[in-house]
Coordinates of N, CA and C in Angstrom, one line a residue:
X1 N 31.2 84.1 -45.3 CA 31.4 82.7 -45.8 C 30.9 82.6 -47.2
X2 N 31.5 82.2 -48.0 CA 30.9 81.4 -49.2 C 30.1 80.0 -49.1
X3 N 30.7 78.9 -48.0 CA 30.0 78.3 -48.0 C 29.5 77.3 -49.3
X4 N 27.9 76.8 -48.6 CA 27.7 75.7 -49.6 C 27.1 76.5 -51.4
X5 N 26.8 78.1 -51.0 CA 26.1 78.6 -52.3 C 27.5 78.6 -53.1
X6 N 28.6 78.4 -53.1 CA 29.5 78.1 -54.0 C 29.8 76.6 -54.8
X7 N 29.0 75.9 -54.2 CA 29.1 74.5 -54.6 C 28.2 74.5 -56.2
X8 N 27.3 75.6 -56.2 CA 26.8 74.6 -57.3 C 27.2 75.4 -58.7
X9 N 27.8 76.5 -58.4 CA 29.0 77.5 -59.0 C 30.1 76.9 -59.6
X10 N 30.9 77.0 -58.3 CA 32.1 75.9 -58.7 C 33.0 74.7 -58.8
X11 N 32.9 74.7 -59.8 CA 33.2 73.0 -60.3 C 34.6 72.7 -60.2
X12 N 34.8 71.5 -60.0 CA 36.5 71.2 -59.3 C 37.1 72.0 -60.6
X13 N 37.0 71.8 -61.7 CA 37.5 72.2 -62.5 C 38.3 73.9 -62.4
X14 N 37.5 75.0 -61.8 CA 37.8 75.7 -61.9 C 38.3 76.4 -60.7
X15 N 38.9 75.3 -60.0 CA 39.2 75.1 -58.7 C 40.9 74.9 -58.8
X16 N 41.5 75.6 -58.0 CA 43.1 75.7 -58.8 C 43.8 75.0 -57.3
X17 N 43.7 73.7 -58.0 CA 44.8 73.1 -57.4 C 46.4 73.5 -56.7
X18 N 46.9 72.5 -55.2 CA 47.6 73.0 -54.8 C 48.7 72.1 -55.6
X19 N 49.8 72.6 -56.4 CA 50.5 71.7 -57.2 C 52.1 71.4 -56.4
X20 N 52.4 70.1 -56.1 CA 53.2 69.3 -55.4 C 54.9 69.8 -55.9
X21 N 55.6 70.8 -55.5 CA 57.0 71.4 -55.8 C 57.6 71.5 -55.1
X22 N 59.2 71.0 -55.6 CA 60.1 71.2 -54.8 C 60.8 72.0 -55.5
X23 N 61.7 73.0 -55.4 CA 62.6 73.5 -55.9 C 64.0 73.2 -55.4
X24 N 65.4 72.6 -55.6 CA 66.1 72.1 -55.4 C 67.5 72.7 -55.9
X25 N 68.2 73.8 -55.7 CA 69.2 74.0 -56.8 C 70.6 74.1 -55.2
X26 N 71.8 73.2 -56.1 CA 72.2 73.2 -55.0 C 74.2 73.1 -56.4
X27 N 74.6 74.0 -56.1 CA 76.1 74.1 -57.2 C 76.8 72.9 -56.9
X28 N 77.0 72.4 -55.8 CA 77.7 71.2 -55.4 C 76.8 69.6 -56.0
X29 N 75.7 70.0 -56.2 CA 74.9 68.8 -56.7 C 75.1 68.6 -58.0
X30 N 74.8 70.0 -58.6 CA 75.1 70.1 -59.8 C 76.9 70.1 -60.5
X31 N 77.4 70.1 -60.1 CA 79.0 69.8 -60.4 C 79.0 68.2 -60.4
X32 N 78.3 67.8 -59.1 CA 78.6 66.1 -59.2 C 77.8 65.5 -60.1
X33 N 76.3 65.9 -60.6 CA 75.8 65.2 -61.6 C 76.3 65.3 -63.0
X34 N 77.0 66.3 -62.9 CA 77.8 66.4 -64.2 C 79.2 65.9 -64.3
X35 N 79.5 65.3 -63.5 CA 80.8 64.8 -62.9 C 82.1 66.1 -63.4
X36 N 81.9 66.9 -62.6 CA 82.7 67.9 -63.3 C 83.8 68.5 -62.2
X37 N 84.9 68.7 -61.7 CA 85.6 69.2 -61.1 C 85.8 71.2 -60.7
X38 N 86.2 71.8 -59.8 CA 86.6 72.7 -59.8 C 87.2 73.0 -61.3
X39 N 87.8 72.3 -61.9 CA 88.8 72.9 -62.6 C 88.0 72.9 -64.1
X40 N 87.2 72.3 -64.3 CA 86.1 71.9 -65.0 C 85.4 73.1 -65.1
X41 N 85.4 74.1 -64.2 CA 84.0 74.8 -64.0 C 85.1 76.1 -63.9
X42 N 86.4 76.3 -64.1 CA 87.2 77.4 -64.7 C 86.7 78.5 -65.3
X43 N 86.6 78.0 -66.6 CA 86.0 78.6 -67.6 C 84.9 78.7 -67.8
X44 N 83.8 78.1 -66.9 CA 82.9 78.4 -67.4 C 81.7 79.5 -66.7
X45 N 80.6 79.9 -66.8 CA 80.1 80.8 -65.8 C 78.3 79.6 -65.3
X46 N 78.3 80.0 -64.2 CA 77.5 79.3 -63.2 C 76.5 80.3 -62.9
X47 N 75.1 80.5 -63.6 CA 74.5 81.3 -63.0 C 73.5 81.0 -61.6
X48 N 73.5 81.8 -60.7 CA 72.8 81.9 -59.9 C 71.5 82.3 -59.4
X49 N 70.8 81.6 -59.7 CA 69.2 81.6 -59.7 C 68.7 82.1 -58.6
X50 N 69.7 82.1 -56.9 CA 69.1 82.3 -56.0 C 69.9 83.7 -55.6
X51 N 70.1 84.7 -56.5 CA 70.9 86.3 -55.5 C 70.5 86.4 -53.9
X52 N 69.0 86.1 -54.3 CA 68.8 86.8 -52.7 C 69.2 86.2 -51.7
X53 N 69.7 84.3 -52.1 CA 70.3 83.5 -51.0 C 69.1 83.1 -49.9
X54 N 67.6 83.1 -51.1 CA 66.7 82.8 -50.1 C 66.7 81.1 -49.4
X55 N 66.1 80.8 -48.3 CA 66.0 79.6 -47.5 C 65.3 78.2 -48.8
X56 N 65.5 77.3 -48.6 CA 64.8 76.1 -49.5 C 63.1 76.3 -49.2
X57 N 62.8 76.7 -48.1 CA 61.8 77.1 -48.0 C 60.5 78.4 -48.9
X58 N 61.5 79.0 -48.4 CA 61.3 80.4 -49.1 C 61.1 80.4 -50.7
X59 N 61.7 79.4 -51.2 CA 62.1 79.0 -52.8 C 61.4 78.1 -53.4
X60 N 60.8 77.5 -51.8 CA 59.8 76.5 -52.5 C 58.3 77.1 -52.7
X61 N 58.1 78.1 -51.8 CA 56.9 78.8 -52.3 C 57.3 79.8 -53.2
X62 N 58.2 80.3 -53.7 CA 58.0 81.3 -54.3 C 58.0 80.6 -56.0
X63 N 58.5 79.4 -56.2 CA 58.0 78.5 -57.2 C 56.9 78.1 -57.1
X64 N 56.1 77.5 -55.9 CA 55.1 76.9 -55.9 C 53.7 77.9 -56.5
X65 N 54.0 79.2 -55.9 CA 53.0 80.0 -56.3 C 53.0 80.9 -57.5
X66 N 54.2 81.0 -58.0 CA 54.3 81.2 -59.7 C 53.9 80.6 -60.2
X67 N 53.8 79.1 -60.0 CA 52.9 77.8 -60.9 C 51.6 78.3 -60.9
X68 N 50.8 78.0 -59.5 CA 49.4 78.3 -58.7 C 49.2 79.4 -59.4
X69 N 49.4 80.6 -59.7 CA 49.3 82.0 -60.0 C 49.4 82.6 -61.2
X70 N 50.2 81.6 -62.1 CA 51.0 81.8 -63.3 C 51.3 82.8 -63.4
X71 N 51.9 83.3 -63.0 CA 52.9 84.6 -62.7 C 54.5 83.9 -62.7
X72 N 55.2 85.3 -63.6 CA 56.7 84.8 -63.1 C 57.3 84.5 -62.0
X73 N 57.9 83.9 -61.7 CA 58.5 83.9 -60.1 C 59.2 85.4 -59.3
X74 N 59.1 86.0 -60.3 CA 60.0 87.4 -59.7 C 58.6 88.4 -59.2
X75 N 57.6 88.0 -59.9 CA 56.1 88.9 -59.1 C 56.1 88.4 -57.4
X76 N 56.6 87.2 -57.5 CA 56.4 86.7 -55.6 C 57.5 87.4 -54.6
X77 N 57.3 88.3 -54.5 CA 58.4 88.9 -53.0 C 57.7 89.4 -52.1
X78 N 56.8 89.0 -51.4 CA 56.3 89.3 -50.2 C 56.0 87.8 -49.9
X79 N 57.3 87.4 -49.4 CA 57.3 86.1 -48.9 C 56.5 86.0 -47.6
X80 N 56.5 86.6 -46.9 CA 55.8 86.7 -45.0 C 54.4 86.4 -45.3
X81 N 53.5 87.2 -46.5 CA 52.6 86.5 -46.8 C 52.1 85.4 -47.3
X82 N 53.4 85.3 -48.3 CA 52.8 83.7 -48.4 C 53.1 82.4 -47.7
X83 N 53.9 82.8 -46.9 CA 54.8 81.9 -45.6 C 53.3 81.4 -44.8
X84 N 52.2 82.7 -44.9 CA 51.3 82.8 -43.7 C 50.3 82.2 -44.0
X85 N 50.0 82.5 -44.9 CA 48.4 81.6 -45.6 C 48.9 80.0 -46.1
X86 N 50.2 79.7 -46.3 CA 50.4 79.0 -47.0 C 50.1 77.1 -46.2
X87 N 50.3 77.6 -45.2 CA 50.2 76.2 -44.0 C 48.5 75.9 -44.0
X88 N 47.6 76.8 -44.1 CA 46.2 77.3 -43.6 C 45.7 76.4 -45.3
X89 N 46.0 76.3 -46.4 CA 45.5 75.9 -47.2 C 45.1 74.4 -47.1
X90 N 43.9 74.7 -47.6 CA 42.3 72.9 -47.7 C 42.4 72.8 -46.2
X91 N 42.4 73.8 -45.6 CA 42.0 74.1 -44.2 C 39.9 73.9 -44.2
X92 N 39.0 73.0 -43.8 CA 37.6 73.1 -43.9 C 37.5 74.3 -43.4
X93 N 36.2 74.5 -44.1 CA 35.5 76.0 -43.6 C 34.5 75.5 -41.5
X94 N 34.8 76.6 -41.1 CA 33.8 76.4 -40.6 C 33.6 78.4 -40.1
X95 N 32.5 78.6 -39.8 CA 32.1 80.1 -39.8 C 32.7 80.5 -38.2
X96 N 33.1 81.8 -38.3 CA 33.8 82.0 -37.0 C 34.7 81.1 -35.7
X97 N 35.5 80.7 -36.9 CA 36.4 79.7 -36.3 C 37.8 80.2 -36.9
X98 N 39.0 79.7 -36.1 CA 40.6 79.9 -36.6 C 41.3 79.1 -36.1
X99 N 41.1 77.8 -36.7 CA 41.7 76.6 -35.8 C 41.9 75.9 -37.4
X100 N 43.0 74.7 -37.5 CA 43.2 73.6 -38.3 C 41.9 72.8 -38.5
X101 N 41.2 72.3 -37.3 CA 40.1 71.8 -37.6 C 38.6 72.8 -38.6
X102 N 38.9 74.0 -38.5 CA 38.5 75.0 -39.0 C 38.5 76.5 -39.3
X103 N 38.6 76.5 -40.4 CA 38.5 78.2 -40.3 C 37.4 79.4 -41.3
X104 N 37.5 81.0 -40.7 CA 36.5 81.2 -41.3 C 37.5 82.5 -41.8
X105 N 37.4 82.8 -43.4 CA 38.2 83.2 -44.1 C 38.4 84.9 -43.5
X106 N 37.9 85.6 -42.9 CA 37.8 87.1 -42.5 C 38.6 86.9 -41.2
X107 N 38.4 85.8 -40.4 CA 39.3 85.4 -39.1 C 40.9 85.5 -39.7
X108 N 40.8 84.5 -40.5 CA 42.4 84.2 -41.2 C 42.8 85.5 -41.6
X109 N 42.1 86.6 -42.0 CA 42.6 87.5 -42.8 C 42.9 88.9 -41.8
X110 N 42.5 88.7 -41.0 CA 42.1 89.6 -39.6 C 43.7 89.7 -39.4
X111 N 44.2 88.2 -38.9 CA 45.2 88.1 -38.4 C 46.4 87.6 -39.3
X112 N 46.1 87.5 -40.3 CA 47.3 87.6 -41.6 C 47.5 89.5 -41.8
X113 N 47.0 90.0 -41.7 CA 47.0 91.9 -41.9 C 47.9 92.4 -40.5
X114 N 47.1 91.7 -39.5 CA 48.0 91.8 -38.4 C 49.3 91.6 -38.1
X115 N 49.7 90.3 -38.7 CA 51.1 89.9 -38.8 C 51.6 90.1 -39.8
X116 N 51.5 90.5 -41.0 CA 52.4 90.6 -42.7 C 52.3 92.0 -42.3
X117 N 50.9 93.0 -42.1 CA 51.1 94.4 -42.5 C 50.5 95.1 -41.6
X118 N 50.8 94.8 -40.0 CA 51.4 95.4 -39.2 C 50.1 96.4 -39.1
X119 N 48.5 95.9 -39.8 CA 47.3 96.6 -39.9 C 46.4 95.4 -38.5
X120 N 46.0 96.7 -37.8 CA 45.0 96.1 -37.0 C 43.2 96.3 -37.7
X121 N 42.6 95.2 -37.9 CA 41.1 95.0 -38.6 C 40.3 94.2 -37.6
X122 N 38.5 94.4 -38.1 CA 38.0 93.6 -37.1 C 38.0 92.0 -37.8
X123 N 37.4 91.3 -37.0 CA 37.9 90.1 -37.8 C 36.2 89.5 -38.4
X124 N 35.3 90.9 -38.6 CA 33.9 90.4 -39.5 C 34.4 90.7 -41.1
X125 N 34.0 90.3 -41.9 CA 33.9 91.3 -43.2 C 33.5 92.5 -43.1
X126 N 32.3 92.9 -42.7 CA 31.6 94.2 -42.5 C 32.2 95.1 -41.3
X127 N 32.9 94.4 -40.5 CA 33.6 95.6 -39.9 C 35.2 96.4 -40.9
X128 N 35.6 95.2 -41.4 CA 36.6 95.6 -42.4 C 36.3 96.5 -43.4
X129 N 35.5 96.2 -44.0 CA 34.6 97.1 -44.8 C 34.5 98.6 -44.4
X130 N 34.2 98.6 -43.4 CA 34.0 100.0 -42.1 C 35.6 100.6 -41.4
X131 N 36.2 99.6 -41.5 CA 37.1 100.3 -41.3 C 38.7 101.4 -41.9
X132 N 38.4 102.4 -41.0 CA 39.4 103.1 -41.2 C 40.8 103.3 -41.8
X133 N 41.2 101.7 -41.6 CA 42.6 101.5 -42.2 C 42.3 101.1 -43.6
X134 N 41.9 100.7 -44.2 CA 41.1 100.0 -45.8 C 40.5 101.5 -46.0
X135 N 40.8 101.6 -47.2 CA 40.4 102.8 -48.4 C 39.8 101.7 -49.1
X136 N 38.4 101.9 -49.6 CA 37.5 101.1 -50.3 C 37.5 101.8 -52.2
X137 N 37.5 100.7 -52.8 CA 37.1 101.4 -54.5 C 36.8 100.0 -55.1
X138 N 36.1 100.3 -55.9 CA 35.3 98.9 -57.0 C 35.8 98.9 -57.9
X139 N 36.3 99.9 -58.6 CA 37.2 99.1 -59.7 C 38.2 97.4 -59.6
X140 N 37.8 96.6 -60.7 CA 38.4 95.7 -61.0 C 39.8 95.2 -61.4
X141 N 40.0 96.4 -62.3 CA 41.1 96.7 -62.8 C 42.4 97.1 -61.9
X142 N 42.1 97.4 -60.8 CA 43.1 98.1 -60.3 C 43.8 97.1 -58.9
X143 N 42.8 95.9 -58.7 CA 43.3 95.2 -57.9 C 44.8 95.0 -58.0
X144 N 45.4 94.8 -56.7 CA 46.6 94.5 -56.8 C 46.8 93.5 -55.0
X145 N 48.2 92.9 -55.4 CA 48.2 91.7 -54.2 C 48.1 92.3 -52.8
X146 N 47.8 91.6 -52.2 CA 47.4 92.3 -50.5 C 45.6 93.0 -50.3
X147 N 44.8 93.1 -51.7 CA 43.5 93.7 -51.4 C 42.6 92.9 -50.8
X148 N 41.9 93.4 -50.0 CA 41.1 92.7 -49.9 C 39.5 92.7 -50.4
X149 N 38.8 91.8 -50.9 CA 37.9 91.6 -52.1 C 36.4 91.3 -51.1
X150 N 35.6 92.3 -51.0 CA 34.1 92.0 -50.2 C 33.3 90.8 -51.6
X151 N 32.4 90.8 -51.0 CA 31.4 89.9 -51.6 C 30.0 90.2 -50.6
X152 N 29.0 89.9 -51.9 CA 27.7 90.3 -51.1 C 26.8 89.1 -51.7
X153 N 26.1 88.3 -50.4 CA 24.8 87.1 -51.0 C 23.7 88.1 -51.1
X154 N 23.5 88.9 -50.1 CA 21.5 89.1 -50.0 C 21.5 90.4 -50.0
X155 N 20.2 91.3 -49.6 CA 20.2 92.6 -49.5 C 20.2 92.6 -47.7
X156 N 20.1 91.7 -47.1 CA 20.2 91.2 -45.8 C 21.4 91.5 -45.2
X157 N 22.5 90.8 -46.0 CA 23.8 90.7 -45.8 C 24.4 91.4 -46.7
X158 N 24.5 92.6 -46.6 CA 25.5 93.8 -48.0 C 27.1 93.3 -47.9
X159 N 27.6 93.0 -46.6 CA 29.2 92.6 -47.0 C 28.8 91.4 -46.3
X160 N 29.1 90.6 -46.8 CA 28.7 88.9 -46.2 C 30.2 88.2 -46.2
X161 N 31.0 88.2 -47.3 CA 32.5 87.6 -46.9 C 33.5 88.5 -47.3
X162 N 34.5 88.1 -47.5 CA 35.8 88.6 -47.7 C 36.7 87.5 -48.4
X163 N 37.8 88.4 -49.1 CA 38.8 87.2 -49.7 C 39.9 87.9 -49.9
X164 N 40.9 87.2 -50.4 CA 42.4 88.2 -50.4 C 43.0 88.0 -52.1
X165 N 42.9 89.1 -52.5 CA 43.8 89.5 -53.8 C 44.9 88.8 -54.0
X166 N 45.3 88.2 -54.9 CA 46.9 87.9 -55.2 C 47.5 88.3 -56.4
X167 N 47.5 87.8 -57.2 CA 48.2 87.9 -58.4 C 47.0 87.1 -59.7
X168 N 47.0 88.1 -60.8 CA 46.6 87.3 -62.0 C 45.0 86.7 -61.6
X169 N 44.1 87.5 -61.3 CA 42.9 87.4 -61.1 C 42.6 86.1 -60.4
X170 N 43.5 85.7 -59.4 CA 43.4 84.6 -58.8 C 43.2 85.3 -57.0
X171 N 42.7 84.8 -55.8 CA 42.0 84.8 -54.9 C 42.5 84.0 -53.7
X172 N 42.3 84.2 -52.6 CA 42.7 83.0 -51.3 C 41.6 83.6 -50.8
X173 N 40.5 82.6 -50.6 CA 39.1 82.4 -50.4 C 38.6 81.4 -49.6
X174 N 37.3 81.1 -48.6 CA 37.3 79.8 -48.2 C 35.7 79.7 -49.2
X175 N 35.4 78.4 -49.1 CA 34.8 77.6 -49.7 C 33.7 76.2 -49.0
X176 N 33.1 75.7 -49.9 CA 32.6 74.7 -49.3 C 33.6 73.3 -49.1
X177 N 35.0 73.5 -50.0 CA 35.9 73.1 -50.2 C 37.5 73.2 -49.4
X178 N 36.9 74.4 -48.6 CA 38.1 74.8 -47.5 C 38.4 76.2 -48.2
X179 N 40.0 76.3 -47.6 CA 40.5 77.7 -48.0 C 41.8 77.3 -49.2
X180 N 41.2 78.0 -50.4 CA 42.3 77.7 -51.0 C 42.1 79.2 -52.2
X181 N 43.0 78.4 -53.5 CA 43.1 79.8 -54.3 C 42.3 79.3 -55.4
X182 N 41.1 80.8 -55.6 CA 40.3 80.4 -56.8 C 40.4 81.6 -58.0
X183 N 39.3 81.5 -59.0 CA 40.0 81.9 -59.5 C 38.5 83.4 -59.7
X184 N 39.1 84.9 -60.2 CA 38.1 85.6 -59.6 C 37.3 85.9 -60.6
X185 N 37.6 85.2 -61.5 CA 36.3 85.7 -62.8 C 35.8 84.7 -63.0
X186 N 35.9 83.9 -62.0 CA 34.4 82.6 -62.1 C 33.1 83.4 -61.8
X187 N 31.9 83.2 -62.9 CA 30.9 84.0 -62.3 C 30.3 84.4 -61.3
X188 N 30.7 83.0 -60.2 CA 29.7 83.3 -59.0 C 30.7 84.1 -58.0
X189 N 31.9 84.6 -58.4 CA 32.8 85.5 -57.4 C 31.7 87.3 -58.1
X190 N 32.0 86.9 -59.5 CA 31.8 88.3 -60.6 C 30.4 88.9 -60.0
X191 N 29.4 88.3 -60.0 CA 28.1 88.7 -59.8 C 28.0 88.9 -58.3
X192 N 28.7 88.7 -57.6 CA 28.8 88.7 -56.0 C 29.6 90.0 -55.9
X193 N 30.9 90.0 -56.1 CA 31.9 91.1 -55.9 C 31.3 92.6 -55.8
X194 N 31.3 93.4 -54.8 CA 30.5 94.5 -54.1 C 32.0 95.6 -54.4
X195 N 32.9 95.0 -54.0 CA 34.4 95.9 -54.0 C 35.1 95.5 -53.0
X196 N 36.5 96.5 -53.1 CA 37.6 95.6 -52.8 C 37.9 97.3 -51.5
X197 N 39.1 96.6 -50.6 CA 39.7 97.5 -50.1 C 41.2 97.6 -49.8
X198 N 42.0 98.0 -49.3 CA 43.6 98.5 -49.9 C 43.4 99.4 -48.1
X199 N 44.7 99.3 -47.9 CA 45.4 99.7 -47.1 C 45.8 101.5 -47.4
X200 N 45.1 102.1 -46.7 CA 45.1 103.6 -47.0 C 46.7 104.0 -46.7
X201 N 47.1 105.2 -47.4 CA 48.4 105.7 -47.1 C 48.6 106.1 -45.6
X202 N 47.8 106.8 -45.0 CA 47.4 107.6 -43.6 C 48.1 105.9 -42.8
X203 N 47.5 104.9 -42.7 CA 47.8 103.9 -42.1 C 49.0 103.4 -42.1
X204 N 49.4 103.2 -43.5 CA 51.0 103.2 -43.7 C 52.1 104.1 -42.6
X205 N 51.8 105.2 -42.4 CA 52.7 106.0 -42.3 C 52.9 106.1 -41.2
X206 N 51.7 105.5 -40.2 CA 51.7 104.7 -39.1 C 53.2 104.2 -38.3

């Protein structure tokens, strides 16, 4: 848990809002707001923004989290995960809980691994840490989306929470604020961060 020792760390400010998007592209909409006919639209070329023919849904997160992320929209294609966390966000914290009334961020992530990547984990931090399927390394630099990011409070508690990697040094974390996306070079993540762990190949191949 992060909890309340994040409160006096992080300030709304550097707290990344969930920003209100629809994405909307529809060719028939667009011909009528332009009052324009088939024949109108002859000559001209219509690009298609959506190849892959994804769902309104699917399109609304994959803009919504390009904003959140500031990442181009073409970095979001592991839709299943963001499909999965995405309901669970300003969900309250509560410690060893996985319910709407509360959740506790290593629970969520337990069974997000389970369902996106097909990885069975325990659902503590420190058993994840320990386990077998996760290849652990501390480099910073090498983070990439799907890691998962330890954190350490005390000498008491060496892996105390857990948080999930995304894009552009940004995080899906819980908080004294619930679970949302922060951002990972705030100092009270920096000075905490123990290392991250990644899905070993052996597991993959699975």
């Amino acid at each position: 848990m992060f909890g309340v020792l994040v409160c006096g760390s992080c300030n709304s400010k550097k707290y990344i809002s969930q920003i209100p998007f629809r994405y909307d592209y529809s060719l028939e909409l667009l011909k009528k707001q332009s009052q324009m006919e088939e024949i109108g639209l002859k000559n001209k070329t219509v690009i298609n923004d959506n190849s892959e023919n994804l769902t309104d849904e699917i399109l609304y997160l994959k803009e919504k989290y390009s904003i959140v992320l500031a990442v181009m929209p073409n970095k979001i294609t592991n839709y299943k995960l963001y499909s999965y966390f995405d309901p669970w966000i300003n969900t309250p914290y509560k410690e060893k809980s996985f319910s709407k009334k509360g959740i506790d961020c290593s629970y969520l992530l337990q069974s997000l691994y389970s369902d996106v990547y097909k990885v069975t984990l325990p659902k503590d931090p420190a058993g994840m840490w320990k386990s077998k399927s996760i290849q652990i390394f501390t480099g910073r630099t090498f983070l990439a989306e799907g890691d998962l990011v330890f954190f350490r409070y005390d000498k008491d508690h060496p892996i105390s929470d857990v948080a999930l990697y995304l894009h552009n040094d940004r995080i899906l974390a819980c908080t004294d604020k619930g679970l949302g996306i922060y951002n990972f070079n705030d100092e009270y993540f920096q000075l905490r961060y123990i290392g991250a762990g990644r899905i070993n190949e052996d597991t993959k191949k699975k």
